[in-house]
Structures are given as structure tokens and as C-alpha cells.
């Protein structure tokens, strides 16, 4: 969806006043472009919404861990939510205070836990009894006593795509209420841990505030007997509008519903998508146009390797031309060159007549876009540009074929 940062000015699509065609001319396509102003706007929007709860905001790095964006979000005063040691290392590299990092994830390895302990991160969100034991052992070996939140699986099936619903009992995530209670009862068995919080995250792109309220109530019910457990990490999942038709609750709606419940609680939130999704677009160029089976196919140089969400989740990202079309728009299937029928960027984009060389913007692509990009078909991952103030800069260059070879043992190298 277009917004205050991505809009048509004088008939050309702009990012904060910079024509996107100028960036595409200079850098080539496919290419991600992000708006620093939009990211900051989103931070302020969430901050304002959750101010009545005094919530501490931890950006969920999985949405987009581009170093420049992580630094921008750190400078905006956010902590970070990491789900791997790699993400913790990225946050530390960006200068994030380790005490402001929370570490979630259902399958942390011993090496990752050790790394996080040595880094001195703020909270471990623990998802199983075995993980709690391992964390206690590794903390004890180091003479540490880190803070732990137990991740509750509240048994709530969030109304979102099945791949990103995480709060129901068939999902791998978290501990049941009975397990959380049992672990809180036996906290004394883990002398090297301060088990002081509950974590609950029922999914991403959450469409129903009532489900989040129910999850929070479930977490409070479990914590109620333990007066020193008054920290609640309510996760992320705040949704964004991908199309004009999307009707989703705003951060304010979540905060308004939760504020009366959370008085006296220390609250953390872990938004990813809501901070960066509408701050990014993927620019692609048309390679070929053809009619097949009664459908118009627009084959572009961007693909599922650059933006996986349409293939993985059936996600709909609006696609618009960089030059505002005067002509009538008709439906087209926008695809990439990858050898998969799933390689679709849009199944029915409304687009004007197009030809080779025309350029398109895939909108609302800042979250789970570049973060999920791959080298499938030995495609190089796209570069990233950040528009800031009146200027722009490349924050990650395009990968090269040499980059793709870098980690391989080339056993024929040097042989004649
Ligand atoms: C534990 C946890 N926290 C936060 C998030 C961020 O979700 P979102 O990007 O929808 O805000 C996720 C993503 O699924 C997650 O698994």
C-alpha cells in the first residue's frame, strides 16, 4: 500500500521526495529501498500507543536485520528481540546494549546460549524444561544468574496464516499453562536463574485484539500466585495493511485493550513487521510479457528468492509502476524467472500495459523480505538502499557470483 513515504509525486513514484527511478537507474534491479523517515514514524506510533503501559519496545530482528536499520532502531532507543546467536551478534555489532536484548526461540543450541550468557543479554525466553536445565547449568558454570521469562503457549489459535500462528497447542512453541506453573513451583531447582517473567507470542499479523487480550489474561492467571513474577513480554504480531482492503487493528487498539489489564506489570513488546514492513519496497524490472491460458504474465527480474512471502504465505503485496500510468489497469500475474510455479510476486496485480524495461514497485516489502531472501537458482541477493533526509545510500551492495563461491572448497582451483 502507498503511504506518506511512498507516493506518486509529479507522476513518478517517490520515496520521501526521491524518485525511485533515479535510485533504480543508479543501482539496478531487483533492489530494496527503505525509508528511514517511515521507520522512525512507525517507532513513534508504537511508542505513543504503548506509552500508557510503560512498555519497553524490543525490535524483532527477524523481520529485517539490515545493519543500517538495526542502528537506526537502536538510535531511536529500542531494545532488540533475537531468535539466534547470529541476530544477537548483529545487534551487538550495531552497538545495542546487551542488557536490552531478549533471546527467544524454541531451539537454542548450547553454543548459542553460552554466547548469549557471555554477552550479558537481558532476558532469556525459555520454551522447555530441558532448555531451562541447560541454561541453569551454563549460567552456573559462569557464575551468572540471568533473568528468565517462561514462554506460555496459551492454547489460542490466532486468526492469521497457519504458518505464522504460534499460540495453539498443536504448535511447537512454548510451554502449557500446567508446565509453566510446575516450573514456577520448582524454581528453587534452578539456582542460577531468576525466573521472573512470562512471555507470550501467539503469532504474527494478528487480526483480532481479543485473542491477544485472552493470551495476556492466560499469562496473568499462570503468574498470579507468584508475586515476584510481574514481567510480561507480550510478543509482537501487530499487523500492517498490505492492501487498501485490509482491515487490521492499529497499535492503539491493542494498547487500549491491554492497558487496563496491565497496571502494576512491567511490559515488554517485540514488534517486527509493524516497524519496517511499510518502510520498504522491492523494485523490479519487466523482462518479458506474454499471454498464456487467458492470463497476462509479467515476467520480472525479481522473484521468490528476493521476496518469498507471496509463495510461502500466499501474501498479497500491491504492485505499482514507477511511472504513474494514465492507461487503464488490467489484471496480470507478476512472476520471477525462478524454475518454480510458486515463483509469483502477485497473482492478479492491476497493471497498465507494460513492456520490457518498465519498472515496478512491490509495496510493503520491508519486513520478512530481504530477511528471507535466498540464493536459490544461484541468484544473487539484491542490494538495499536507505533513503534518509534528502539523500540516499546503498546500505548493502548486490551480491556477486564470487560471493556465492566464497564458502566453497573449489577442488579444481590451481589444477591444470
Ligand atoms: C517470539 C516472537 N516475537 C516477535 C515476533 C515478531 O512478530 P511481528 O513481526 O509480527 O511483530 C515474532 C515473529 O514471528 C516472534 O516469533
Short mmCIF file of C-alpha atoms and ligand atoms in Angstrom, two decimals:
data_model
loop_
_atom_site.label_atom_id
_atom_site.label_comp_id
_atom_site.label_asym_id
_atom_site.label_seq_id
_atom_site.Cartn_x
_atom_site.Cartn_y
_atom_site.Cartn_z
CA UNK A 1 0.00 0.00 0.00
CA UNK A 2 1.18 3.53 -0.72
CA UNK A 3 1.71 5.79 2.29
CA UNK A 4 3.21 9.13 3.33
CA UNK A 5 6.71 7.96 2.41
CA UNK A 6 5.98 6.03 -0.79
CA UNK A 7 3.72 8.11 -3.05
CA UNK A 8 3.39 9.50 -6.55
CA UNK A 9 4.88 12.95 -6.92
CA UNK A 10 4.65 14.58 -10.37
CA UNK A 11 3.55 11.19 -11.73
CA UNK A 12 6.71 9.33 -10.61
CA UNK A 13 6.79 7.07 -7.58
CA UNK A 14 8.93 8.63 -4.86
CA UNK A 15 10.37 7.67 -1.52
CA UNK A 16 10.38 10.73 0.73
CA UNK A 17 10.84 13.02 -2.26
CA UNK A 18 13.45 10.93 -4.06
CA UNK A 19 12.21 9.45 -7.39
CA UNK A 20 12.61 5.69 -7.14
CA UNK A 21 13.51 5.51 -10.84
CA UNK A 22 16.67 7.55 -10.12
CA UNK A 23 17.75 5.01 -7.49
CA UNK A 24 16.90 2.09 -9.80
CA UNK A 25 18.89 3.74 -12.64
CA UNK A 26 21.94 4.02 -10.40
CA UNK A 27 21.79 0.69 -8.56
CA UNK A 28 19.86 -1.60 -10.91
CA UNK A 29 17.05 -4.02 -10.11
CA UNK A 30 15.94 -6.05 -8.24
CA UNK A 31 16.57 -3.71 -5.34
CA UNK A 32 15.14 -3.00 -1.89
CA UNK A 33 14.58 0.63 -0.89
CA UNK A 34 13.78 1.63 2.69
CA UNK A 35 12.58 4.91 4.15
CA UNK A 36 14.32 5.96 7.35
CA UNK A 37 11.56 8.51 7.94
CA UNK A 38 8.88 5.83 7.78
CA UNK A 39 10.73 3.58 10.21
CA UNK A 40 11.01 6.48 12.66
CA UNK A 41 7.34 7.32 12.14
CA UNK A 42 6.44 3.70 12.96
CA UNK A 43 8.59 3.75 16.10
CA UNK A 44 6.81 6.88 17.31
CA UNK A 45 3.40 5.42 16.51
CA UNK A 46 4.08 2.30 18.58
CA UNK A 47 5.77 4.26 21.32
CA UNK A 48 2.80 6.62 21.65
CA UNK A 49 0.33 3.75 21.59
CA UNK A 50 2.10 1.75 24.28
CA UNK A 51 3.22 4.67 26.46
CA UNK A 52 0.31 4.18 28.89
CA UNK A 53 1.66 0.69 29.59
CA UNK A 54 5.23 1.95 30.00
CA UNK A 55 6.17 -0.82 27.58
CA UNK A 56 9.77 -1.43 26.67
CA UNK A 57 9.99 -1.95 22.88
CA UNK A 58 12.30 -4.66 21.54
CA UNK A 59 12.55 -4.71 17.75
CA UNK A 60 12.19 -8.22 16.39
CA UNK A 61 15.34 -8.58 14.32
CA UNK A 62 13.96 -11.45 12.28
CA UNK A 63 11.80 -9.01 10.33
CA UNK A 64 14.82 -7.26 8.84
CA UNK A 65 18.28 -7.34 10.39
CA UNK A 66 19.95 -5.00 7.92
CA UNK A 67 22.77 -3.37 9.89
CA UNK A 68 21.79 0.19 8.96
CA UNK A 69 18.19 -0.40 10.08
CA UNK A 70 19.30 -2.03 13.32
CA UNK A 71 21.48 1.01 14.05
CA UNK A 72 18.63 3.35 13.19
CA UNK A 73 16.31 1.49 15.57
CA UNK A 74 18.97 1.39 18.28
CA UNK A 75 19.42 5.16 17.89
CA UNK A 76 15.65 5.50 18.20
CA UNK A 77 16.03 3.96 21.65
CA UNK A 78 14.74 0.44 21.06
CA UNK A 79 15.97 -2.80 22.56
CA UNK A 80 16.11 -5.93 20.37
CA UNK A 81 14.43 -9.32 20.22
CA UNK A 82 16.72 -12.01 18.82
CA UNK A 83 15.98 -15.62 17.87
CA UNK A 84 19.52 -16.79 17.14
CA UNK A 85 23.06 -16.10 18.25
CA UNK A 86 23.57 -14.63 14.79
CA UNK A 87 20.94 -12.00 15.50
CA UNK A 88 22.48 -11.28 18.90
CA UNK A 89 25.88 -10.87 17.23
CA UNK A 90 24.32 -8.49 14.69
CA UNK A 91 22.70 -6.42 17.45
CA UNK A 92 25.98 -6.25 19.41
CA UNK A 93 27.81 -5.25 16.23
CA UNK A 94 25.28 -2.46 15.81
CA UNK A 95 26.11 -1.22 19.30
CA UNK A 96 22.97 -2.39 21.07
CA UNK A 97 23.28 -2.59 24.85
CA UNK A 98 23.25 -6.36 25.61
CA UNK A 99 21.02 -5.77 28.62
CA UNK A 100 18.37 -4.56 26.15
CA UNK A 101 18.38 -7.80 24.13
CA UNK A 102 15.87 -10.58 24.72
CA UNK A 103 16.59 -14.05 23.35
CA UNK A 104 13.65 -16.15 22.20
CA UNK A 105 13.43 -19.34 20.18
CA UNK A 106 12.29 -22.91 20.61
CA UNK A 107 15.63 -24.49 19.65
CA UNK A 108 18.53 -22.57 21.12
CA UNK A 109 21.75 -24.60 20.97
CA UNK A 110 24.15 -24.84 23.92
CA UNK A 111 26.65 -22.77 21.95
CA UNK A 112 24.05 -20.06 21.33
CA UNK A 113 23.02 -19.98 25.00
CA UNK A 114 26.67 -19.79 26.05
CA UNK A 115 27.26 -16.91 23.63
CA UNK A 116 24.22 -15.05 24.92
CA UNK A 117 25.27 -15.58 28.55
CA UNK A 118 28.78 -14.36 27.86
CA UNK A 119 27.34 -11.31 26.08
CA UNK A 120 25.20 -10.49 29.14
CA UNK A 121 21.85 -10.26 27.41
CA UNK A 122 18.82 -9.06 29.37
CA UNK A 123 16.28 -11.86 29.16
CA UNK A 124 16.09 -15.48 28.04
CA UNK A 125 12.63 -16.55 26.88
CA UNK A 126 12.64 -20.25 27.66
CA UNK A 127 10.40 -22.75 25.88
CA UNK A 128 11.05 -26.16 27.51
CA UNK A 129 12.14 -27.77 30.77
CA UNK A 130 15.26 -29.17 29.09
CA UNK A 131 16.22 -25.70 27.89
CA UNK A 132 15.74 -24.32 31.41
CA UNK A 133 18.02 -27.03 32.82
CA UNK A 134 20.69 -26.39 30.21
CA UNK A 135 20.52 -22.63 30.76
CA UNK A 136 20.84 -23.14 34.53
CA UNK A 137 23.91 -25.36 34.06
CA UNK A 138 25.62 -22.99 31.64
CA UNK A 139 24.83 -19.95 33.80
CA UNK A 140 26.15 -21.76 36.89
CA UNK A 141 29.41 -22.60 35.14
CA UNK A 142 29.86 -18.89 34.52
CA UNK A 143 28.78 -17.69 37.94
CA UNK A 144 25.85 -15.85 36.36
CA UNK A 145 22.16 -15.56 37.26
CA UNK A 146 20.30 -14.27 34.18
CA UNK A 147 16.63 -13.26 34.01
CA UNK A 148 14.26 -15.78 32.51
CA UNK A 149 10.73 -15.50 31.14
CA UNK A 150 8.87 -18.75 30.54
CA UNK A 151 7.10 -18.76 27.19
CA UNK A 152 3.48 -19.72 27.67
CA UNK A 153 1.58 -21.46 24.92
CA UNK A 154 -1.92 -20.27 25.88
CA UNK A 155 -3.75 -22.64 23.55
CA UNK A 156 -5.14 -19.84 21.37
CA UNK A 157 -5.34 -20.31 17.61
CA UNK A 158 -4.65 -16.83 16.26
CA UNK A 159 -6.62 -15.80 13.17
CA UNK A 160 -3.68 -15.42 10.84
CA UNK A 161 -1.90 -17.55 8.23
CA UNK A 162 -1.31 -21.03 9.64
CA UNK A 163 2.46 -20.72 9.15
CA UNK A 164 2.64 -17.75 11.49
CA UNK A 165 0.17 -18.82 14.18
CA UNK A 166 2.19 -19.89 17.23
CA UNK A 167 -0.11 -19.88 20.27
CA UNK A 168 -2.16 -23.07 19.79
CA UNK A 169 -1.39 -26.39 21.39
CA UNK A 170 -0.54 -28.17 18.13
CA UNK A 171 2.30 -25.68 17.60
CA UNK A 172 5.88 -26.34 18.70
CA UNK A 173 6.12 -23.09 20.65
CA UNK A 174 6.12 -22.50 24.38
CA UNK A 175 5.01 -24.44 27.45
CA UNK A 176 1.46 -25.28 28.52
CA UNK A 177 -0.02 -23.41 31.48
CA UNK A 178 0.41 -26.54 33.62
CA UNK A 179 4.09 -26.79 32.66
CA UNK A 180 4.71 -23.10 33.38
CA UNK A 181 3.06 -23.47 36.81
CA UNK A 182 5.13 -26.56 37.57
CA UNK A 183 8.36 -24.81 36.59
CA UNK A 184 7.47 -21.77 38.69
CA UNK A 185 6.76 -24.08 41.66
CA UNK A 186 10.16 -25.71 41.30
CA UNK A 187 12.15 -22.56 40.58
CA UNK A 188 14.41 -23.37 43.51
CA UNK A 189 15.83 -26.24 41.49
CA UNK A 190 17.38 -23.70 39.13
CA UNK A 191 19.58 -21.66 41.48
CA UNK A 192 21.45 -19.92 38.69
CA UNK A 193 18.33 -18.39 37.12
CA UNK A 194 15.96 -15.61 38.10
CA UNK A 195 12.69 -16.89 36.67
CA UNK A 196 10.79 -13.64 36.86
CA UNK A 197 8.61 -13.24 33.78
CA UNK A 198 6.15 -14.78 31.36
CA UNK A 199 6.47 -14.49 27.58
CA UNK A 200 3.57 -14.99 25.23
CA UNK A 201 3.52 -14.53 21.44
CA UNK A 202 0.56 -16.07 19.66
CA UNK A 203 1.56 -15.18 16.10
CA UNK A 204 2.27 -12.57 13.51
CA UNK A 205 -0.08 -10.27 11.55
CA UNK A 206 -2.66 -10.70 14.32
CA UNK A 207 -6.13 -9.72 13.20
CA UNK A 208 -8.06 -9.88 16.46
CA UNK A 209 -7.20 -7.88 19.57
CA UNK A 210 -9.45 -10.14 21.66
CA UNK A 211 -7.09 -13.07 21.08
CA UNK A 212 -4.13 -11.08 22.39
CA UNK A 213 -6.19 -9.99 25.40
CA UNK A 214 -7.06 -13.63 26.05
CA UNK A 215 -3.38 -14.62 25.81
CA UNK A 216 -2.40 -11.88 28.26
CA UNK A 217 -5.13 -12.95 30.69
CA UNK A 218 -3.91 -16.54 30.45
CA UNK A 219 -0.35 -15.43 31.23
CA UNK A 220 -1.54 -13.37 34.20
CA UNK A 221 -3.55 -16.28 35.53
CA UNK A 222 -0.49 -18.52 35.48
CA UNK A 223 1.68 -15.86 37.14
CA UNK A 224 -0.91 -14.81 39.74
CA UNK A 225 0.32 -16.99 42.66
CA UNK A 226 3.93 -15.82 42.21
CA UNK A 227 4.09 -12.22 43.36
CA UNK A 228 7.63 -11.71 42.10
CA UNK A 229 6.62 -12.71 38.54
CA UNK A 230 5.25 -9.43 37.30
CA UNK A 231 7.08 -9.00 33.98
CA UNK A 232 5.06 -9.85 30.92
CA UNK A 233 6.53 -9.96 27.44
CA UNK A 234 3.51 -9.89 25.15
CA UNK A 235 5.50 -10.58 21.98
CA UNK A 236 4.97 -8.96 18.61
CA UNK A 237 2.47 -9.64 15.88
CA UNK A 238 0.99 -6.15 15.44
CA UNK A 239 -0.40 -6.23 11.91
CA UNK A 240 0.08 -3.95 8.92
CA UNK A 241 -2.14 -3.15 5.95
CA UNK A 242 -0.77 -4.69 2.78
CA UNK A 243 -3.70 -3.61 0.61
CA UNK A 244 -6.43 -0.98 0.75
CA UNK A 245 -8.88 -3.78 1.53
CA UNK A 246 -7.02 -4.98 4.63
CA UNK A 247 -8.85 -4.04 7.81
CA UNK A 248 -6.49 -4.67 10.71
CA UNK A 249 -6.36 -3.34 14.27
CA UNK A 250 -3.95 -0.47 14.90
CA UNK A 251 -1.33 -0.49 17.69
CA UNK A 252 -3.65 1.87 19.58
CA UNK A 253 -6.40 -0.76 19.53
CA UNK A 254 -4.08 -3.32 21.14
CA UNK A 255 -2.76 -0.85 23.69
CA UNK A 256 -6.23 0.45 24.63
CA UNK A 257 -7.49 -3.08 25.26
CA UNK A 258 -4.42 -4.11 27.24
CA UNK A 259 -3.76 -1.03 29.37
CA UNK A 260 -6.47 -1.70 31.97
CA UNK A 261 -5.17 -5.25 32.42
CA UNK A 262 -1.53 -4.47 32.86
CA UNK A 263 -1.39 -1.96 35.66
CA UNK A 264 1.43 -2.91 38.01
CA UNK A 265 3.12 -5.10 35.39
CA UNK A 266 6.40 -4.47 33.68
CA UNK A 267 5.63 -4.89 29.98
CA UNK A 268 7.84 -5.73 27.01
CA UNK A 269 6.73 -5.90 23.38
CA UNK A 270 8.55 -7.39 20.38
CA UNK A 271 7.24 -5.77 17.18
CA UNK A 272 8.93 -6.54 13.88
CA UNK A 273 6.61 -6.13 10.93
CA UNK A 274 4.82 -3.07 12.35
CA UNK A 275 8.11 -1.15 12.40
CA UNK A 276 9.56 -1.92 8.99
CA UNK A 277 7.04 -3.53 6.60
CA UNK A 278 5.58 -0.35 5.12
CA UNK A 279 9.00 1.33 5.17
CA UNK A 280 10.33 -0.82 2.32
CA UNK A 281 9.64 -1.63 -1.33
CA UNK A 282 11.17 -4.09 -3.76
CA UNK A 283 11.87 -2.59 -7.18
CA UNK A 284 11.88 -4.94 -10.16
CA UNK A 285 12.13 -4.58 -13.95
CA UNK A 286 9.92 -6.19 -16.55
CA UNK A 287 11.81 -8.71 -18.70
CA UNK A 288 9.05 -10.21 -20.84
CA UNK A 289 5.28 -10.07 -21.22
CA UNK A 290 3.22 -12.95 -22.55
CA UNK A 291 -0.34 -14.25 -22.67
CA UNK A 292 -0.90 -17.84 -21.61
CA UNK A 293 -4.07 -19.70 -20.62
CA UNK A 294 -6.03 -16.48 -20.90
CA UNK A 295 -3.76 -14.70 -18.45
CA UNK A 296 -1.24 -11.92 -18.87
CA UNK A 297 2.14 -12.85 -17.42
CA UNK A 298 4.61 -10.13 -16.48
CA UNK A 299 7.97 -11.81 -16.02
CA UNK A 300 10.33 -9.67 -13.97
CA UNK A 301 13.88 -9.83 -12.70
CA UNK A 302 12.59 -10.01 -9.11
CA UNK A 303 11.44 -13.35 -7.73
CA UNK A 304 10.59 -15.54 -4.77
CA UNK A 305 14.30 -15.54 -3.95
CA UNK A 306 14.01 -11.81 -3.26
CA UNK A 307 10.52 -11.80 -1.70
CA UNK A 308 9.26 -15.19 -0.52
CA UNK A 309 6.05 -14.10 1.20
CA UNK A 310 3.68 -14.48 -1.78
CA UNK A 311 4.97 -18.02 -2.45
CA UNK A 312 5.20 -19.07 1.22
CA UNK A 313 2.08 -17.49 2.68
CA UNK A 314 0.00 -16.53 -0.35
CA UNK A 315 0.68 -12.98 0.83
CA UNK A 316 -0.61 -10.12 -1.30
CA UNK A 317 1.73 -7.18 -1.86
CA UNK A 318 0.34 -4.44 -4.09
CA UNK A 319 2.47 -3.80 -7.16
CA UNK A 320 2.54 -0.44 -8.91
CA UNK A 321 4.51 1.05 -11.80
CA UNK A 322 7.26 3.56 -11.06
CA UNK A 323 5.71 5.90 -13.62
CA UNK A 324 2.13 6.74 -12.82
CA UNK A 325 0.05 5.11 -15.55
CA UNK A 326 -2.51 7.12 -17.41
CA UNK A 327 -3.66 3.89 -19.11
CA UNK A 328 -6.31 1.55 -17.83
CA UNK A 329 -5.11 -1.21 -15.48
CA UNK A 330 -5.97 -4.85 -16.02
CA UNK A 331 -5.02 -7.97 -14.05
CA UNK A 332 -1.67 -9.63 -14.59
CA UNK A 333 0.32 -12.41 -12.98
CA UNK A 334 3.66 -10.97 -11.91
CA UNK A 335 6.35 -13.62 -11.71
CA UNK A 336 10.09 -14.05 -11.48
CA UNK A 337 12.49 -16.15 -13.52
CA UNK A 338 12.90 -18.99 -10.98
CA UNK A 339 12.06 -22.54 -12.09
CA UNK A 340 9.09 -22.98 -9.73
CA UNK A 341 5.42 -22.40 -10.43
CA UNK A 342 5.31 -20.88 -6.94
CA UNK A 343 7.62 -18.11 -8.13
CA UNK A 344 4.90 -15.49 -8.18
CA UNK A 345 5.07 -11.95 -6.82
CA UNK A 346 1.35 -11.28 -7.40
CA UNK A 347 -1.40 -13.49 -8.81
CA UNK A 348 -3.65 -10.68 -10.02
CA UNK A 349 -1.93 -7.30 -9.95
CA UNK A 350 -3.84 -4.48 -11.59
CA UNK A 351 -1.32 -3.01 -14.00
CA UNK A 352 -1.28 -0.89 -17.18
CA UNK A 353 0.14 -2.22 -20.45
CA UNK A 354 3.82 -2.95 -19.81
CA UNK A 355 6.88 -3.86 -21.84
CA UNK A 356 10.48 -4.87 -21.31
CA UNK A 357 12.39 -2.37 -19.20
CA UNK A 358 9.36 -0.93 -17.40
CA UNK A 359 9.85 -0.90 -13.67
CA UNK A 360 7.54 -1.85 -10.85
CA UNK A 361 7.49 -1.43 -7.09
CA UNK A 362 6.33 -4.28 -4.88
CA UNK A 363 4.96 -2.41 -1.87
CA UNK A 364 5.10 -3.04 1.89
CA UNK A 365 8.10 -5.33 1.47
CA UNK A 366 10.34 -4.08 4.31
CA UNK A 367 9.57 -6.96 6.71
CA UNK A 368 10.35 -10.62 6.01
CA UNK A 369 11.53 -9.59 2.54
CA UNK A 370 15.30 -9.32 2.39
CA UNK A 371 15.39 -11.27 5.67
CA UNK A 372 14.06 -14.34 3.84
CA UNK A 373 15.93 -13.83 0.56
CA UNK A 374 17.88 -16.81 -0.76
CA UNK A 375 20.37 -17.81 -3.43
CA UNK A 376 18.10 -20.46 -4.95
CA UNK A 377 18.87 -20.90 -8.67
CA UNK A 378 22.22 -19.28 -7.75
CA UNK A 379 20.60 -15.89 -7.86
CA UNK A 380 22.47 -13.11 -6.14
CA UNK A 381 20.58 -11.39 -3.34
CA UNK A 382 19.53 -7.82 -4.10
CA UNK A 383 21.16 -4.67 -2.79
CA UNK A 384 19.47 -2.43 -0.21
CA UNK A 385 19.21 1.34 -0.24
CA UNK A 386 18.22 3.63 2.61
CA UNK A 387 16.57 6.97 1.85
CA UNK A 388 17.34 9.41 4.63
CA UNK A 389 16.80 13.17 4.63
CA UNK A 390 17.07 14.40 1.06
CA UNK A 391 19.60 11.72 0.09
CA UNK A 392 20.01 8.00 -0.25
CA UNK A 393 22.81 5.48 0.10
CA UNK A 394 23.49 1.83 -0.61
CA UNK A 395 23.50 0.03 2.75
CA UNK A 396 24.19 -3.40 1.26
CA UNK A 397 25.64 -3.99 -2.19
CA UNK A 398 24.35 -6.56 -4.63
CA UNK A 399 25.88 -9.99 -4.14
CA UNK A 400 28.24 -11.22 -6.85
CA UNK A 401 28.91 -14.67 -8.27
CA UNK A 402 32.22 -14.56 -6.40
CA UNK A 403 30.30 -14.04 -3.15
CA UNK A 404 28.39 -17.22 -3.95
CA UNK A 405 31.63 -19.17 -4.43
CA UNK A 406 33.37 -17.74 -1.38
CA UNK A 407 32.45 -20.52 1.05
CA UNK A 408 33.01 -23.44 -1.32
CA UNK A 409 36.10 -25.65 -1.49
CA UNK A 410 37.00 -25.28 -5.15
CA UNK A 411 38.91 -28.54 -5.53
CA UNK A 412 39.88 -27.95 -9.13
CA UNK A 413 41.33 -24.49 -8.42
CA UNK A 414 45.01 -24.38 -9.41
CA UNK A 415 44.87 -27.68 -11.31
CA UNK A 416 45.79 -27.62 -14.94
C1 LIG B 1 8.73 -14.58 19.58
C2 LIG B 1 8.45 -13.58 18.51
N1 LIG B 1 8.43 -12.28 18.85
C3 LIG B 1 8.19 -11.32 17.91
C4 LIG B 1 7.94 -11.65 16.60
C5 LIG B 1 7.70 -10.55 15.62
O1 LIG B 1 6.48 -10.65 15.00
P1 LIG B 1 5.95 -9.45 14.11
O2 LIG B 1 6.96 -9.19 13.06
O3 LIG B 1 4.68 -9.95 13.55
O4 LIG B 1 5.76 -8.28 15.00
C6 LIG B 1 7.95 -12.99 16.21
C7 LIG B 1 7.67 -13.36 14.82
O5 LIG B 1 7.02 -14.28 14.49
C8 LIG B 1 8.22 -13.98 17.19
O6 LIG B 1 8.25 -15.28 16.88
#
